[in-house]
XYZ file of C-alpha atoms in Angstrom:
173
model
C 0.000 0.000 0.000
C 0.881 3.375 -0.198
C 1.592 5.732 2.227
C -1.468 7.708 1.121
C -3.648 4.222 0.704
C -2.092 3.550 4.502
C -3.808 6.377 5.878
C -7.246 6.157 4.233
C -7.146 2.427 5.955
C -6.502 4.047 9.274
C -9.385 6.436 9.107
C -11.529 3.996 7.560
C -11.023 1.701 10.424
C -11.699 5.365 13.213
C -14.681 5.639 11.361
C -15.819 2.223 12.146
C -14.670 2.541 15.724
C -16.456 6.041 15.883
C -19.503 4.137 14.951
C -19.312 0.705 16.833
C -16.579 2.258 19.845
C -16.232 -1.802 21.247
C -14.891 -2.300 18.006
C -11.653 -0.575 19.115
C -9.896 -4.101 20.370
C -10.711 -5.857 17.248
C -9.149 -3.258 15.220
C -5.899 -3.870 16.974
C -5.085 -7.384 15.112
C -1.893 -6.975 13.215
C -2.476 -7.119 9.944
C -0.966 -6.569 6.371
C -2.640 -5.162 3.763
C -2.044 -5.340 0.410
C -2.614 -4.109 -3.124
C -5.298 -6.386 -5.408
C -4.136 -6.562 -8.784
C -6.161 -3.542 -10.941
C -8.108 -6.326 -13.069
C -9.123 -8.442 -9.783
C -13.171 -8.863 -9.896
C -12.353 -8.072 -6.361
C -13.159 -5.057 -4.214
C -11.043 -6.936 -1.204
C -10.001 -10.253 -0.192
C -8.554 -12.270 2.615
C -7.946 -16.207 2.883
C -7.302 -18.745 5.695
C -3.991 -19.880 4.663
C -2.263 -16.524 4.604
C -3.508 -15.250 7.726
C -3.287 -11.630 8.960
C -3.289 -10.695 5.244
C -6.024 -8.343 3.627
C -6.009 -7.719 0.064
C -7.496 -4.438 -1.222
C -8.144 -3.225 -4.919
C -8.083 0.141 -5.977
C -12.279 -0.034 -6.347
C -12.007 0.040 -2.207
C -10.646 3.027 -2.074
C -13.057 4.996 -3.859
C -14.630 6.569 -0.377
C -14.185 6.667 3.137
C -17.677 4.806 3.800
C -16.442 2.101 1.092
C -13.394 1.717 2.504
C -14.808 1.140 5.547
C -17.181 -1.202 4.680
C -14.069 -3.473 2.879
C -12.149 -3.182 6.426
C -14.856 -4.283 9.222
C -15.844 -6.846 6.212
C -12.285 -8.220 5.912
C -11.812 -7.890 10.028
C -14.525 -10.145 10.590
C -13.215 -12.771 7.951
C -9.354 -12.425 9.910
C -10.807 -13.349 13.550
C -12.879 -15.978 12.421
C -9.948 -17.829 10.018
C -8.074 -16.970 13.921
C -10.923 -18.807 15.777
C -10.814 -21.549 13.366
C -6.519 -22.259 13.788
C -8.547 -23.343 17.817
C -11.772 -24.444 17.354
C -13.033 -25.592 13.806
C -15.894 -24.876 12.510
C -16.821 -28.113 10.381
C -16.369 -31.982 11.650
C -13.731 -33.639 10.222
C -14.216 -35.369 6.585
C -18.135 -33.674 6.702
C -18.108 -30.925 3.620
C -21.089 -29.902 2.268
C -21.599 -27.301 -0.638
C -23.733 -24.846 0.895
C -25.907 -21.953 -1.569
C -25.360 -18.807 0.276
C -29.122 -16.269 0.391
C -27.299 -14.263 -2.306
C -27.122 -17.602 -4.554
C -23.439 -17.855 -4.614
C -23.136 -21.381 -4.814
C -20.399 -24.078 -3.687
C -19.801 -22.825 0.021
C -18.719 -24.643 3.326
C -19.693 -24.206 6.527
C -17.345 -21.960 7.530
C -17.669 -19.719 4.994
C -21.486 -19.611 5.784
C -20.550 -18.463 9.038
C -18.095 -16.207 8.007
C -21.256 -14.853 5.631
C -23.338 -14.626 8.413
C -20.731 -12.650 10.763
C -19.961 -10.302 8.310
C -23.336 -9.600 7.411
C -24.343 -8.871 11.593
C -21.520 -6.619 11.549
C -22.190 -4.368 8.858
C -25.769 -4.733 10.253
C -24.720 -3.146 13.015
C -22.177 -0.777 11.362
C -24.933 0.496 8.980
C -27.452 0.551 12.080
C -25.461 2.572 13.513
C -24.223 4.700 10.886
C -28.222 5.568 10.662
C -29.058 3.622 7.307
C -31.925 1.287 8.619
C -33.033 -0.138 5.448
C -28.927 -1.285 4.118
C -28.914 -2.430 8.011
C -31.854 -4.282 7.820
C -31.141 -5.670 4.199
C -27.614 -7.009 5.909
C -29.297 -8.620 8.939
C -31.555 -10.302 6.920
C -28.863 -11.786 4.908
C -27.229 -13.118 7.668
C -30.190 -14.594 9.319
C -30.375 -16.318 5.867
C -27.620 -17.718 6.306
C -27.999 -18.970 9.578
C -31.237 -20.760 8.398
C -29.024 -22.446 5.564
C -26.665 -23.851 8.186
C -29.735 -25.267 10.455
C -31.588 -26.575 7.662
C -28.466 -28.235 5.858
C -25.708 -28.190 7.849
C -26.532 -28.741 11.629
C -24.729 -31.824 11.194
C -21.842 -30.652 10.531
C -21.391 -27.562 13.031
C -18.519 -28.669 15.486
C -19.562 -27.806 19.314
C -18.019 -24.198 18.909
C -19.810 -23.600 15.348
C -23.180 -24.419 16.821
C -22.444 -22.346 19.502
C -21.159 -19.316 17.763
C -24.482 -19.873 15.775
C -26.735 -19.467 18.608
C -25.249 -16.412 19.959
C -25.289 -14.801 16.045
C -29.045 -15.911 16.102
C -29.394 -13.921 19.354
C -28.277 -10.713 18.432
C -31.038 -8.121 18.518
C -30.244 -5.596 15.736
């Protein structure tokens, strides 16, 4: 990233803390971002195997709010892959391709949760951020994708999935 890029990042991610303040802690994860190649479909990107690592295209700079959105988004994917290196997610040898509410097809269970989680917190961001109908639109989404996990996957939620589940089921937003 560039210096410039660098510091658009770091007010993206006050912004979110100025919305959502007991954010703060999560924000303090070390991690390295870097530049998406200009022809990536991509607006960001992150992946379990190179942990700590968020990849950014030039589309995700293109405002503050955007920016911001790309950051909590790619936050929530880095402590989950973290929470996943302890406690999976999925029972050994049980995959499933799972259809995520938007119809993007050929998902596992984790990245069902990881839909879910990121669409609570940009619930909440967008809540927050006083855009009720994008919040509600988000929360929706990820109560979607709850539902896909209980009516297809319950089986193969370890203990800790099925309990990280429940408490995203029990968020009031």
């Amino acid at each position: 990233m560039t210096d410039e890029q660098s510091v658009q990042i770091e007010d993206a991610i006050a912004a979110a803390v100025a919305v959502e303040p007991s954010w703060a802690p999560y924000f303090e994860l070390p991690v390295i971002f870097v530049q998406l190649p200009s022809d990536s479909r991509a607006i960001s990107a992150s992946a379990p195997h190179w942990p700590q690592h968020v990849m950014l295209a030039p589309a995700a700079f293109a405002t503050l709010d955007e920016l911001r959105e790309q950051v909590v988004h790619e936050f929530c994917h880095q402590w989950l892959y973290l929470l996943e290196e302890v406690c999976p997610m999925e029972v050994a040898d049980g995959s499933r391709d799972l259809t995520l509410p938007s119809g993007t097809t050929e998902r596992s269970v984790r990245e069902v949760i990881g839909a879910a989680h990121v669409g609570l917190a940009l619930a909440v961001l967008y809540r927050d951020d006083d855009q009720p109908a994008q919040a509600e639109q988000l929360r929706d989404y990820a109560h979607g994708c709850l539902q896909v996990l209980e009516e297809q996957a319950a089986d193969l939620l370890t203990e800790h999935a099925a309990e990280i589940t429940q408490r995203m089921r029990r968020l009031r937003l």
